[in-house]
Amino acid sequence: MTEIASLRISHPRIMVLGVQPGTPPFRIMEIDGVVVGTTRTITEVLETAAAFGIMVHDLDDPDVIRWVGGDKFTWRHH
């Protein structure tokens, strides 16, 4: 197998984008490439995903969710 064949590119259904300034700060959430709203906590991410029929069992699974501009613990704008 070549190196190219071994590369795995994940296209998760959920994307949580970087923290935006606000009171309180927030992150934009996309599902299947469509902006579905903003989120301010991990709980809101899980609730929004469930509302779209997605059960998230592992917040660190790159095949399910991608955190952009920080991880699941990044909720403050720097």
XYZ file of N, CA and C in Angstrom:
234
model
N 0.840 -1.167 0.000
C 0.000 0.000 0.000
C 0.889 1.236 0.000
N 0.521 2.207 -0.805
C 1.310 3.433 -0.861
C 0.896 4.374 0.262
N 1.699 5.404 0.471
C 1.360 6.388 1.503
C 0.040 7.074 1.187
N -0.176 7.379 -0.071
C -1.414 8.055 -0.467
C -2.617 7.176 -0.148
N -2.517 5.903 -0.417
C -3.632 4.998 -0.161
C -3.925 4.867 1.327
N -2.926 5.106 2.160
C -3.131 4.937 3.594
C -3.669 6.196 4.274
N -3.696 7.326 3.557
C -4.218 8.548 4.149
C -5.724 8.431 4.340
N -6.180 8.846 5.512
C -7.609 8.803 5.786
C -8.096 10.222 6.003
N -9.000 10.648 5.161
C -9.563 11.977 5.301
C -10.980 11.825 5.828
N -11.189 12.349 6.995
C -12.480 12.236 7.658
C -13.374 13.407 7.255
N -14.635 13.123 7.014
C -15.641 14.143 6.726
C -16.762 13.987 7.747
N -16.536 14.502 8.953
C -17.539 14.319 10.000
C -18.817 15.091 9.685
N -19.930 14.619 10.212
C -21.213 15.300 10.011
C -21.270 16.602 10.793
N -20.546 16.664 11.921
C -20.624 17.836 12.808
C -19.306 18.599 12.780
N -19.414 19.921 12.603
C -18.251 20.802 12.714
C -18.605 21.893 13.721
N -17.709 22.097 14.685
C -17.867 23.188 15.647
C -16.721 24.146 15.373
N -17.059 25.329 14.867
C -16.049 26.290 14.440
C -15.485 27.065 15.618
N -14.456 27.858 15.348
C -13.736 28.584 16.390
C -14.605 29.543 17.190
N -14.120 29.896 18.361
C -14.847 30.774 19.280
C -14.961 32.173 18.680
N -16.167 32.718 18.757
C -16.457 34.071 18.287
C -16.654 34.980 19.495
N -16.221 36.239 19.387
C -16.404 37.143 20.518
C -17.887 37.451 20.720
N -18.277 37.538 21.928
C -19.661 37.851 22.263
C -19.814 37.808 23.767
N -21.011 38.111 24.228
C -21.280 38.049 25.658
C -22.450 37.115 25.862
N -22.219 35.863 26.152
C -20.922 35.183 26.255
C -20.387 34.781 24.873
N -19.111 34.398 24.822
C -18.535 33.911 23.561
C -19.304 32.680 23.076
N -19.250 32.432 21.772
C -19.984 31.306 21.203
C -19.201 30.692 20.057
N -19.658 29.526 19.635
C -19.079 28.853 18.474
C -20.211 28.548 17.500
N -19.920 28.614 16.224
C -20.894 28.279 15.193
C -20.828 26.778 14.945
N -22.001 26.173 14.809
C -22.082 24.723 14.616
C -22.689 24.421 13.256
N -22.053 23.486 12.551
C -22.546 23.021 11.256
C -22.860 21.536 11.344
N -23.903 21.125 10.664
C -24.211 19.705 10.502
C -24.409 19.464 9.020
N -23.696 18.489 8.510
C -23.747 18.152 7.086
C -23.481 19.370 6.205
N -22.567 20.236 6.656
C -22.153 21.392 5.868
C -23.091 22.587 5.937
N -24.124 22.518 6.767
C -25.091 23.603 6.888
C -25.006 24.191 8.296
N -24.928 25.518 8.391
C -24.916 26.164 9.702
C -26.278 25.946 10.354
N -26.251 25.363 11.549
C -27.508 25.077 12.254
C -27.704 25.982 13.467
N -26.694 26.790 13.790
C -26.840 27.715 14.899
C -25.544 27.928 15.639
N -25.692 28.511 16.819
C -24.540 28.763 17.674
C -24.650 27.893 18.917
N -23.521 27.714 19.554
C -23.461 26.899 20.755
C -22.491 27.542 21.732
N -22.774 27.361 22.997
C -21.933 27.960 24.032
C -21.352 26.931 24.990
N -21.797 25.679 24.864
C -21.336 24.624 25.771
C -21.316 23.274 25.060
N -20.614 22.330 25.654
C -20.616 20.957 25.138
C -22.032 20.394 25.167
N -22.773 20.704 26.218
C -24.149 20.205 26.329
C -24.991 20.680 25.157
N -24.842 21.938 24.765
C -25.598 22.453 23.617
C -25.195 21.746 22.327
N -23.918 21.403 22.188
C -23.476 20.652 21.007
C -24.207 19.309 20.956
N -24.234 18.618 22.092
C -24.900 17.308 22.149
C -26.399 17.426 21.904
N -27.033 18.439 22.479
C -28.471 18.637 22.291
C -28.807 18.953 20.834
N -28.008 19.800 20.208
C -28.244 20.152 18.806
C -28.048 18.933 17.911
N -26.987 18.177 18.161
C -26.749 16.962 17.372
C -27.933 16.007 17.519
N -28.414 15.810 18.743
C -29.543 14.906 18.974
C -30.795 15.391 18.248
N -30.996 16.710 18.200
C -32.157 17.265 17.505
C -32.121 16.933 16.010
N -30.917 16.702 15.477
C -30.756 16.330 14.077
C -30.582 14.822 13.908
N -30.856 14.081 14.975
C -30.809 12.623 14.908
C -29.425 12.019 14.999
N -28.455 12.783 15.501
C -27.077 12.291 15.618
C -26.759 12.075 17.092
N -26.476 10.849 17.451
C -26.078 10.550 18.824
C -24.545 10.548 18.873
N -23.985 11.422 19.667
C -22.530 11.526 19.800
C -22.117 10.750 21.040
N -21.337 9.693 20.835
C -20.879 8.875 21.951
C -19.461 9.230 22.378
N -18.714 9.867 21.462
C -17.320 10.210 21.744
C -17.023 11.568 21.123
N -16.878 12.591 21.944
C -16.616 13.941 21.457
C -15.235 14.094 20.837
N -14.400 13.070 20.950
C -13.062 13.105 20.363
C -12.954 12.265 19.100
N -14.066 11.718 18.609
C -14.050 10.869 17.413
C -14.063 11.757 16.169
N -12.941 11.841 15.438
C -12.861 12.720 14.277
C -13.777 12.291 13.127
N -14.309 11.086 13.160
C -15.259 10.664 12.132
C -16.658 11.205 12.416
N -16.896 11.694 13.620
C -18.212 12.192 14.018
C -18.227 13.710 14.142
N -17.182 14.264 14.764
C -17.170 15.697 15.059
C -15.773 16.276 14.865
N -15.724 17.473 14.300
C -14.437 18.166 14.140
C -14.523 19.496 14.879
N -13.562 19.710 15.749
C -13.457 20.953 16.509
C -12.453 21.839 15.798
N -12.856 23.019 15.342
C -11.991 23.935 14.604
C -11.641 25.107 15.514
N -10.364 25.439 15.578
C -9.956 26.584 16.389
C -9.990 26.315 17.884
N -9.740 25.094 18.253
C -9.754 24.710 19.656
C -10.459 23.376 19.814
N -10.408 22.835 21.011
C -11.025 21.536 21.236
C -12.354 21.693 21.961
N -12.872 20.596 22.469
C -14.173 20.617 23.144
C -14.174 21.437 24.428
N -13.003 21.794 24.919
C -12.910 22.583 26.141
C -12.655 24.066 25.849
N -12.599 24.463 24.602
C -12.302 25.844 24.217
C -13.600 26.614 24.005
N -13.940 27.451 24.962
C -15.199 28.211 24.895
C -14.998 29.693 25.184
N -13.751 30.132 25.276
C -13.454 31.552 25.501
C -12.649 32.086 24.359
N -12.944 33.316 23.968
C -12.202 33.984 22.889
C -10.911 34.535 23.452
N -9.794 34.308 22.741
C -8.482 34.807 23.230
C -7.986 35.922 22.381
